[in-house]
Amino acid sequence: MGVVVRQKKPGKGQAWWVFVNDKGRRKSRKCGSRTVAERVAREIRERLALRDFGIALPAPAPTFGHLADRWFSTYATEAAGMKLSTIVGYRSLRKRHLVELEAVPVNKITRGRVRQFLVARLVAGLSQSRVAQLRSLISGILSLAVDEEIIPANSALGHRGLFRGAGKARREINPLTAEELALLLETVRTEPRFRQHYPLILTLALTGLRVGEAFALEWGDVDFAGRFLNVSKNLVMGRVQTPKNGKPRHVDITPALAEVLKKHLASEKERGLRLGLGGPPKLVFSDRRGGPLDKSHFINRVFTPALQTAGLRRIRVHDLRHTYATLRIKKGDNLADVAGQLGHHSVKVTLDVYSHWLPGQQKAQVDALDSLLALPSAPQAHPEDGAKTKGARNAV
């Protein structure tokens, strides 16, 4: 009998495995971290020892926490294709909301228990979208138990009825009007403490880029001749990743924005020489040393104070993306083009998020049915009716 913990290929970042050689039968399983692998090996040794002493005890099911450790070390990793922001979000959800399940054996986590757990979170005030994420996380961890034949079925699957409207909660937006955006841009352009950030805020306002996409832009991504940006990267928590949907895209820029970026490039060349870089910093928008910008610093030191100086309500910097979308849609631009600029998977996503911002256009489209069907026009108000209405208003 032998139970060994080791890496298949020794080296930093390599997964740890448990190898079992028991009476000529050999098995191995990847466990992720060394800590998890050693814990699994210890449990296997104890079970084999009991068997050799003739003690036929049923193997206890692993706890939810035990499976969670293995799931996070194996599947919730960048090497497995999961984005860093998703990993951080899942870890936060586990730490804040899954503590009561950690010590529960996975075979005791029934469908009813999962539903009761999720309903309790909704009653406590957690948003539907966040509870839906919790369900997905629990489901992912329990799927590992199903794959290893520890439990017959994943008790976290389904429960969809709990999350009707979750998308609406996730898509609450607060865009600026055209007048408000113009005021913000003028404030940033003219106020000395904000002026250096005018190219960045104008870019966010006139392209609909996500903040991380703008922070990751390099000068090689700017095509002045074709007047577009090649958006292929996203800066998240200081790490460069692919855009949210994983696909690069070309984003058109207006003539005014192109001119602002040209002037910005000229000033960046001078700054780069002062910094000893021999040219402009690699990034279009960088910190004082030519490195990546920090999102929290930008929001707290630049964006929010600029809103306050302009006398505008407080919004998220991400609402500049929503501002771009709503302004374009309101002026009747092609939805497919807007969706492409935003990097949405489909026009349906764009419609789901922004259609309710077009009540006037929707009413006009409904009214057009009269003409389509050649129906007689609505009767005009009689002059006497108008007089009566006017008299009633005066009486009030």
Short mmCIF file of C-alpha atoms in Angstrom, two decimals:
data_model
loop_
_atom_site.label_atom_id
_atom_site.label_comp_id
_atom_site.label_asym_id
_atom_site.label_seq_id
_atom_site.Cartn_x
_atom_site.Cartn_y
_atom_site.Cartn_z
CA MET A 1 0.00 0.00 0.00
CA GLY A 2 1.29 3.45 -0.84
CA VAL A 3 -0.19 6.91 -0.93
CA VAL A 4 2.12 9.57 -2.36
CA VAL A 5 1.68 13.30 -2.82
CA ARG A 6 3.76 14.96 -5.52
CA GLN A 7 3.71 17.06 -8.66
CA LYS A 8 3.76 15.34 -12.03
CA LYS A 9 6.09 18.02 -13.32
CA PRO A 10 7.98 19.68 -10.46
CA GLY A 11 7.89 23.45 -10.64
CA LYS A 12 6.22 26.56 -9.33
CA GLY A 13 2.55 26.78 -10.25
CA GLN A 14 2.22 23.09 -11.08
CA ALA A 15 -0.73 21.19 -9.61
CA TRP A 16 -0.25 18.59 -6.89
CA TRP A 17 -1.49 15.03 -7.32
CA VAL A 18 -2.31 12.11 -5.02
CA PHE A 19 -1.05 8.72 -6.25
CA VAL A 20 -2.46 5.55 -4.67
CA ASN A 21 -0.92 2.08 -5.15
CA ASP A 22 -3.09 -0.42 -3.27
CA LYS A 23 -2.63 -4.15 -3.84
CA GLY A 24 -1.57 -3.68 -7.43
CA ARG A 25 -4.33 -1.20 -8.22
CA ARG A 26 -3.17 2.27 -9.06
CA LYS A 27 -5.11 5.51 -9.11
CA SER A 28 -4.20 9.17 -9.27
CA ARG A 29 -6.13 12.40 -8.94
CA LYS A 30 -5.22 16.05 -9.34
CA CYS A 31 -6.00 18.06 -6.21
CA GLY A 32 -4.60 21.52 -6.98
CA SER A 33 -2.60 22.84 -4.04
CA ARG A 34 -0.22 20.82 -1.88
CA THR A 35 -2.33 21.48 1.22
CA VAL A 36 -5.43 20.00 -0.36
CA ALA A 37 -3.50 17.05 -1.78
CA GLU A 38 -1.97 16.18 1.60
CA ARG A 39 -5.37 16.36 3.26
CA VAL A 40 -6.82 13.96 0.69
CA ALA A 41 -3.86 11.60 1.08
CA ARG A 42 -4.27 11.55 4.85
CA GLU A 43 -7.95 10.62 4.54
CA ILE A 44 -7.12 7.83 2.07
CA ARG A 45 -4.43 6.38 4.36
CA GLU A 46 -6.90 6.33 7.29
CA ARG A 47 -9.57 4.59 5.23
CA LEU A 48 -7.15 1.96 3.89
CA ALA A 49 -5.79 1.30 7.37
CA LEU A 50 -9.30 0.71 8.73
CA ARG A 51 -10.00 -1.71 5.89
CA ASP A 52 -6.80 -3.66 6.57
CA PHE A 53 -7.93 -4.08 10.19
CA GLY A 54 -11.21 -5.49 8.98
CA ILE A 55 -13.23 -2.48 10.04
CA ALA A 56 -15.75 -1.98 7.26
CA LEU A 57 -16.83 1.58 7.92
CA PRO A 58 -18.53 3.56 5.18
CA ALA A 59 -16.33 6.30 3.87
CA PRO A 60 -17.62 9.66 5.10
CA ALA A 61 -18.56 12.15 2.42
CA PRO A 62 -16.22 15.13 2.19
CA THR A 63 -17.46 18.44 3.52
CA PHE A 64 -18.58 21.24 1.28
CA GLY A 65 -15.55 23.26 2.40
CA HIS A 66 -13.23 20.42 1.44
CA LEU A 67 -14.74 20.24 -2.05
CA ALA A 68 -14.67 24.04 -2.29
CA ASP A 69 -10.92 24.09 -1.59
CA ARG A 70 -10.31 21.63 -4.38
CA TRP A 71 -12.67 23.38 -6.79
CA PHE A 72 -11.01 26.76 -6.24
CA SER A 73 -7.49 25.37 -6.59
CA THR A 74 -8.32 23.39 -9.73
CA TYR A 75 -11.07 25.20 -11.63
CA ALA A 76 -11.22 28.76 -10.28
CA THR A 77 -7.84 29.69 -11.72
CA GLU A 78 -6.58 31.76 -14.61
CA ALA A 79 -4.83 28.65 -15.93
CA ALA A 80 -8.28 27.05 -16.24
CA GLY A 81 -9.51 30.05 -18.24
CA MET A 82 -11.35 31.93 -15.49
CA LYS A 83 -10.86 35.71 -15.39
CA LEU A 84 -9.17 37.20 -12.34
CA SER A 85 -12.15 39.43 -11.56
CA THR A 86 -14.44 36.36 -11.54
CA ILE A 87 -12.05 34.46 -9.26
CA VAL A 88 -11.87 37.36 -6.81
CA GLY A 89 -15.66 37.70 -6.87
CA TYR A 90 -16.20 34.01 -6.15
CA ARG A 91 -13.72 34.04 -3.29
CA SER A 92 -15.46 37.03 -1.77
CA LEU A 93 -18.85 35.31 -2.06
CA ARG A 94 -17.49 32.21 -0.35
CA LYS A 95 -15.93 34.16 2.50
CA ARG A 96 -18.99 36.33 3.14
CA HIS A 97 -21.93 34.03 2.46
CA LEU A 98 -21.01 30.33 2.42
CA VAL A 99 -19.53 29.95 5.91
CA GLU A 100 -22.52 27.99 7.23
CA LEU A 101 -22.09 25.33 4.52
CA GLU A 102 -18.35 24.78 4.97
CA ALA A 103 -18.60 21.96 7.53
CA VAL A 104 -21.66 20.26 6.00
CA PRO A 105 -21.00 16.90 4.26
CA VAL A 106 -21.88 17.30 0.59
CA ASN A 107 -24.32 14.38 0.71
CA LYS A 108 -26.34 16.33 3.30
CA ILE A 109 -26.76 19.36 1.04
CA THR A 110 -30.18 18.56 -0.36
CA ARG A 111 -32.14 20.47 -2.95
CA GLY A 112 -34.44 21.76 -0.21
CA ARG A 113 -31.49 22.94 1.85
CA VAL A 114 -30.03 24.84 -1.10
CA ARG A 115 -33.36 26.51 -1.81
CA GLN A 116 -33.82 27.43 1.86
CA PHE A 117 -30.30 28.87 1.91
CA LEU A 118 -30.92 31.00 -1.19
CA VAL A 119 -34.34 32.23 -0.04
CA ALA A 120 -32.83 33.29 3.30
CA ARG A 121 -30.31 35.45 1.43
CA LEU A 122 -33.05 37.09 -0.60
CA VAL A 123 -35.07 37.81 2.56
CA ALA A 124 -31.94 39.29 4.16
CA GLY A 125 -31.80 41.85 1.35
CA LEU A 126 -29.15 40.38 -0.96
CA SER A 127 -29.90 41.27 -4.57
CA GLN A 128 -31.32 38.65 -6.90
CA SER A 129 -28.28 38.87 -9.16
CA ARG A 130 -25.92 38.27 -6.23
CA VAL A 131 -27.97 35.30 -4.99
CA ALA A 132 -27.94 33.92 -8.53
CA GLN A 133 -24.14 34.13 -8.45
CA LEU A 134 -24.16 32.26 -5.13
CA ARG A 135 -26.26 29.51 -6.69
CA SER A 136 -23.83 29.24 -9.59
CA LEU A 137 -20.87 28.99 -7.22
CA ILE A 138 -22.53 26.29 -5.09
CA SER A 139 -23.48 24.43 -8.27
CA GLY A 140 -19.91 24.55 -9.56
CA ILE A 141 -18.54 23.09 -6.33
CA LEU A 142 -21.20 20.38 -6.11
CA SER A 143 -20.57 19.42 -9.75
CA LEU A 144 -17.14 18.23 -8.61
CA ALA A 145 -18.86 15.88 -6.14
CA VAL A 146 -21.11 14.59 -8.94
CA ASP A 147 -18.12 13.98 -11.24
CA GLU A 148 -16.41 11.96 -8.52
CA GLU A 149 -19.62 9.98 -7.85
CA ILE A 150 -19.83 11.21 -4.26
CA ILE A 151 -23.41 12.38 -4.78
CA PRO A 152 -25.87 11.29 -7.47
CA ALA A 153 -27.11 14.73 -8.54
CA ASN A 154 -26.30 18.42 -8.21
CA SER A 155 -28.85 19.85 -5.78
CA ALA A 156 -28.03 23.45 -6.77
CA LEU A 157 -29.22 23.07 -10.36
CA GLY A 158 -32.48 24.78 -11.21
CA HIS A 159 -34.11 27.15 -8.71
CA ARG A 160 -34.57 29.57 -11.61
CA GLY A 161 -37.87 30.87 -10.29
CA LEU A 162 -36.03 32.62 -7.48
CA PHE A 163 -34.18 34.90 -9.86
CA ARG A 164 -36.81 36.44 -12.11
CA GLY A 165 -35.80 40.03 -12.62
CA ALA A 166 -32.19 39.41 -11.58
CA GLY A 167 -31.03 40.86 -14.87
CA LYS A 168 -32.95 44.08 -14.22
CA ALA A 169 -31.26 44.52 -10.86
CA ARG A 170 -27.91 44.02 -12.50
CA ARG A 171 -28.58 46.54 -15.24
CA GLU A 172 -29.60 49.60 -13.31
CA ILE A 173 -27.96 52.49 -15.10
CA ASN A 174 -27.68 56.20 -14.48
CA PRO A 175 -26.48 57.94 -17.66
CA LEU A 176 -25.93 61.64 -18.07
CA THR A 177 -27.99 63.70 -20.47
CA ALA A 178 -26.27 65.41 -23.39
CA GLU A 179 -26.34 68.72 -21.51
CA GLU A 180 -24.89 67.15 -18.36
CA LEU A 181 -22.13 65.40 -20.30
CA ALA A 182 -21.21 68.65 -22.07
CA LEU A 183 -20.97 70.39 -18.70
CA LEU A 184 -18.75 67.64 -17.27
CA LEU A 185 -16.43 67.71 -20.28
CA GLU A 186 -16.14 71.50 -20.18
CA THR A 187 -15.34 71.37 -16.46
CA VAL A 188 -12.63 68.78 -16.96
CA ARG A 189 -11.18 70.63 -19.96
CA THR A 190 -10.95 74.02 -18.23
CA GLU A 191 -10.20 73.20 -14.58
CA PRO A 192 -6.40 73.00 -14.09
CA ARG A 193 -6.51 70.05 -11.65
CA PHE A 194 -8.55 67.93 -14.08
CA ARG A 195 -7.20 69.15 -17.43
CA GLN A 196 -4.60 66.41 -17.90
CA HIS A 197 -7.37 63.80 -17.68
CA TYR A 198 -9.56 65.40 -20.34
CA PRO A 199 -8.38 63.02 -23.14
CA LEU A 200 -9.25 59.99 -21.00
CA ILE A 201 -12.71 61.20 -19.93
CA LEU A 202 -13.50 62.34 -23.47
CA THR A 203 -12.47 58.90 -24.75
CA LEU A 204 -14.75 57.16 -22.26
CA ALA A 205 -17.62 59.49 -23.18
CA LEU A 206 -17.28 59.23 -26.96
CA THR A 207 -16.44 55.53 -27.36
CA GLY A 208 -18.33 53.64 -24.65
CA LEU A 209 -15.18 51.77 -23.64
CA ARG A 210 -15.09 50.04 -20.29
CA VAL A 211 -12.69 51.76 -17.90
CA GLY A 212 -10.30 48.81 -17.92
CA GLU A 213 -10.29 48.79 -21.73
CA ALA A 214 -9.34 52.48 -21.81
CA PHE A 215 -6.63 51.95 -19.18
CA ALA A 216 -5.14 49.11 -21.26
CA LEU A 217 -5.01 51.07 -24.55
CA GLU A 218 -1.54 51.39 -26.07
CA TRP A 219 -0.51 53.87 -28.73
CA GLY A 220 -0.19 50.98 -31.16
CA ASP A 221 -3.93 50.44 -30.73
CA VAL A 222 -4.78 53.94 -32.03
CA ASP A 223 -5.24 54.22 -35.79
CA PHE A 224 -5.42 57.91 -36.62
CA ALA A 225 -5.71 57.31 -40.38
CA GLY A 226 -8.70 55.00 -40.02
CA ARG A 227 -9.98 56.84 -36.95
CA PHE A 228 -10.55 53.80 -34.76
CA LEU A 229 -9.20 52.07 -31.65
CA ASN A 230 -8.21 48.42 -31.60
CA VAL A 231 -9.66 47.20 -28.29
CA SER A 232 -8.06 43.84 -27.47
CA LYS A 233 -7.11 44.20 -23.80
CA ASN A 234 -8.74 44.97 -20.48
CA LEU A 235 -6.87 46.07 -17.35
CA VAL A 236 -8.43 44.45 -14.27
CA MET A 237 -6.84 44.75 -10.81
CA GLY A 238 -3.52 45.65 -12.36
CA ARG A 239 -3.56 42.63 -14.70
CA VAL A 240 -4.02 42.76 -18.47
CA GLN A 241 -6.74 40.41 -19.71
CA THR A 242 -8.90 40.01 -22.78
CA PRO A 243 -12.06 42.16 -23.06
CA LYS A 244 -15.12 40.99 -21.15
CA ASN A 245 -16.56 38.92 -24.01
CA GLY A 246 -13.11 37.65 -24.97
CA LYS A 247 -13.20 39.18 -28.45
CA PRO A 248 -11.17 42.16 -29.76
CA ARG A 249 -13.06 44.86 -31.65
CA HIS A 250 -12.55 48.10 -33.55
CA VAL A 251 -14.16 51.16 -32.00
CA ASP A 252 -14.65 54.23 -34.18
CA ILE A 253 -13.62 57.62 -32.83
CA THR A 254 -14.98 61.04 -33.77
CA PRO A 255 -12.84 63.67 -35.54
CA ALA A 256 -12.81 65.81 -32.38
CA LEU A 257 -11.59 62.91 -30.25
CA ALA A 258 -8.94 62.04 -32.83
CA GLU A 259 -7.59 65.59 -32.65
CA VAL A 260 -7.54 65.54 -28.86
CA LEU A 261 -5.64 62.24 -28.90
CA LYS A 262 -3.11 63.62 -31.40
CA LYS A 263 -2.39 66.55 -29.10
CA HIS A 264 -2.25 64.16 -26.17
CA LEU A 265 0.32 62.04 -28.03
CA ALA A 266 2.50 65.09 -28.66
CA SER A 267 2.47 66.03 -24.97
CA GLU A 268 3.09 62.42 -23.97
CA LYS A 269 6.19 62.31 -26.18
CA GLU A 270 7.57 65.30 -24.29
CA ARG A 271 6.69 63.72 -20.96
CA GLY A 272 8.28 60.45 -22.00
CA LEU A 273 11.54 62.20 -22.80
CA ARG A 274 11.50 63.86 -19.37
CA LEU A 275 10.96 60.44 -17.80
CA GLY A 276 13.85 59.00 -19.79
CA LEU A 277 11.65 56.67 -21.83
CA GLY A 278 12.92 57.87 -25.21
CA GLY A 279 9.35 58.39 -26.40
CA PRO A 280 5.78 58.43 -25.12
CA PRO A 281 4.77 55.92 -22.44
CA LYS A 282 3.50 52.70 -23.97
CA LEU A 283 0.02 53.26 -22.52
CA VAL A 284 -2.22 55.99 -23.96
CA PHE A 285 -3.34 56.92 -20.44
CA SER A 286 -0.76 56.37 -17.72
CA ASP A 287 0.20 57.52 -14.23
CA ARG A 288 2.94 60.03 -13.45
CA ARG A 289 5.63 57.38 -13.99
CA GLY A 290 4.20 56.05 -17.22
CA GLY A 291 2.64 52.97 -15.60
CA PRO A 292 -0.98 51.76 -15.49
CA LEU A 293 -3.60 53.96 -13.86
CA ASP A 294 -5.33 52.84 -10.68
CA LYS A 295 -9.11 52.79 -11.03
CA SER A 296 -9.89 53.69 -7.40
CA HIS A 297 -7.42 56.56 -7.46
CA PHE A 298 -8.87 57.87 -10.72
CA ILE A 299 -12.43 57.73 -9.39
CA ASN A 300 -11.68 59.25 -5.98
CA ARG A 301 -9.17 61.89 -7.07
CA VAL A 302 -10.45 62.86 -10.50
CA PHE A 303 -13.86 61.64 -11.64
CA THR A 304 -15.96 62.18 -8.51
CA PRO A 305 -14.41 65.60 -7.71
CA ALA A 306 -15.01 66.64 -11.34
CA LEU A 307 -18.70 65.77 -11.00
CA GLN A 308 -18.90 67.77 -7.78
CA THR A 309 -17.13 70.76 -9.34
CA ALA A 310 -19.55 70.67 -12.28
CA GLY A 311 -22.50 70.55 -9.87
CA LEU A 312 -23.67 67.19 -11.21
CA ARG A 313 -25.12 64.23 -9.37
CA ARG A 314 -22.78 61.42 -8.42
CA ILE A 315 -22.61 58.57 -10.94
CA ARG A 316 -20.27 55.64 -11.49
CA VAL A 317 -17.52 56.08 -14.03
CA HIS A 318 -19.07 53.06 -15.81
CA ASP A 319 -22.15 55.22 -16.39
CA LEU A 320 -20.16 57.13 -19.01
CA ARG A 321 -20.41 53.92 -21.06
CA HIS A 322 -24.17 53.94 -20.52
CA THR A 323 -24.25 57.64 -21.41
CA TYR A 324 -22.55 56.92 -24.73
CA ALA A 325 -25.03 54.13 -25.51
CA THR A 326 -28.18 56.03 -24.57
CA LEU A 327 -27.15 59.17 -26.47
CA ARG A 328 -26.49 57.19 -29.63
CA ILE A 329 -29.68 55.16 -29.39
CA LYS A 330 -31.81 58.24 -28.66
CA LYS A 331 -30.61 59.93 -31.83
CA GLY A 332 -31.63 56.91 -33.87
CA ASP A 333 -28.28 55.26 -34.61
CA ASN A 334 -28.17 51.70 -35.89
CA LEU A 335 -28.44 49.31 -32.93
CA ALA A 336 -26.11 46.76 -34.49
CA ASP A 337 -23.38 49.39 -34.77
CA VAL A 338 -23.91 50.53 -31.18
CA ALA A 339 -23.74 46.91 -29.99
CA GLY A 340 -20.52 46.39 -31.95
CA GLN A 341 -18.92 49.51 -30.51
CA LEU A 342 -19.85 48.43 -26.97
CA GLY A 343 -18.57 44.90 -27.50
CA HIS A 344 -21.89 43.22 -26.75
CA HIS A 345 -22.37 39.61 -27.86
CA SER A 346 -25.51 40.55 -29.77
CA VAL A 347 -27.98 43.33 -30.43
CA LYS A 348 -30.36 41.56 -28.03
CA VAL A 349 -28.05 42.42 -25.12
CA THR A 350 -28.11 46.07 -26.15
CA LEU A 351 -31.89 46.07 -26.43
CA ASP A 352 -32.32 44.35 -23.06
CA VAL A 353 -30.24 47.01 -21.34
CA TYR A 354 -31.30 50.20 -23.13
CA SER A 355 -34.69 49.76 -24.81
CA HIS A 356 -36.60 51.32 -21.89
CA TRP A 357 -34.73 54.58 -22.47
CA LEU A 358 -36.68 55.11 -25.69
CA PRO A 359 -40.31 55.64 -24.62
CA GLY A 360 -40.82 58.42 -27.16
CA GLN A 361 -39.58 56.36 -30.08
CA GLN A 362 -41.59 53.34 -28.99
CA LYS A 363 -44.77 55.47 -28.86
CA ALA A 364 -44.03 56.88 -32.30
CA GLN A 365 -43.59 53.36 -33.67
CA VAL A 366 -46.92 52.30 -32.17
CA ASP A 367 -48.65 55.41 -33.56
CA ALA A 368 -47.32 54.57 -37.01
CA LEU A 369 -49.71 51.60 -37.13
CA ASP A 370 -52.49 54.05 -37.99
CA SER A 371 -50.70 55.01 -41.22
CA LEU A 372 -49.66 51.45 -41.98
CA LEU A 373 -53.27 50.29 -41.86
CA ALA A 374 -54.61 53.46 -43.53
CA LEU A 375 -56.87 54.13 -40.60
CA PRO A 376 -58.63 57.49 -40.34
CA SER A 377 -56.82 60.08 -38.26
CA ALA A 378 -57.89 60.62 -34.66
CA PRO A 379 -60.69 63.20 -34.46
CA GLN A 380 -59.57 66.76 -33.83
CA ALA A 381 -60.68 68.45 -30.65
CA HIS A 382 -63.72 70.70 -31.17
CA PRO A 383 -63.05 74.43 -30.65
CA GLU A 384 -65.71 74.51 -27.95
CA ASP A 385 -63.93 71.67 -26.16
CA GLY A 386 -60.78 73.73 -26.23
CA ALA A 387 -62.60 76.71 -24.76
CA LYS A 388 -64.06 74.56 -22.00
CA THR A 389 -60.61 73.17 -21.24
CA LYS A 390 -59.08 76.63 -21.13
CA GLY A 391 -61.87 77.85 -18.86
CA ALA A 392 -61.35 74.90 -16.56
CA ARG A 393 -57.64 75.69 -16.29
CA ASN A 394 -58.38 79.33 -15.50
CA ALA A 395 -60.87 78.24 -12.84
CA VAL A 396 -58.19 76.11 -11.19
#
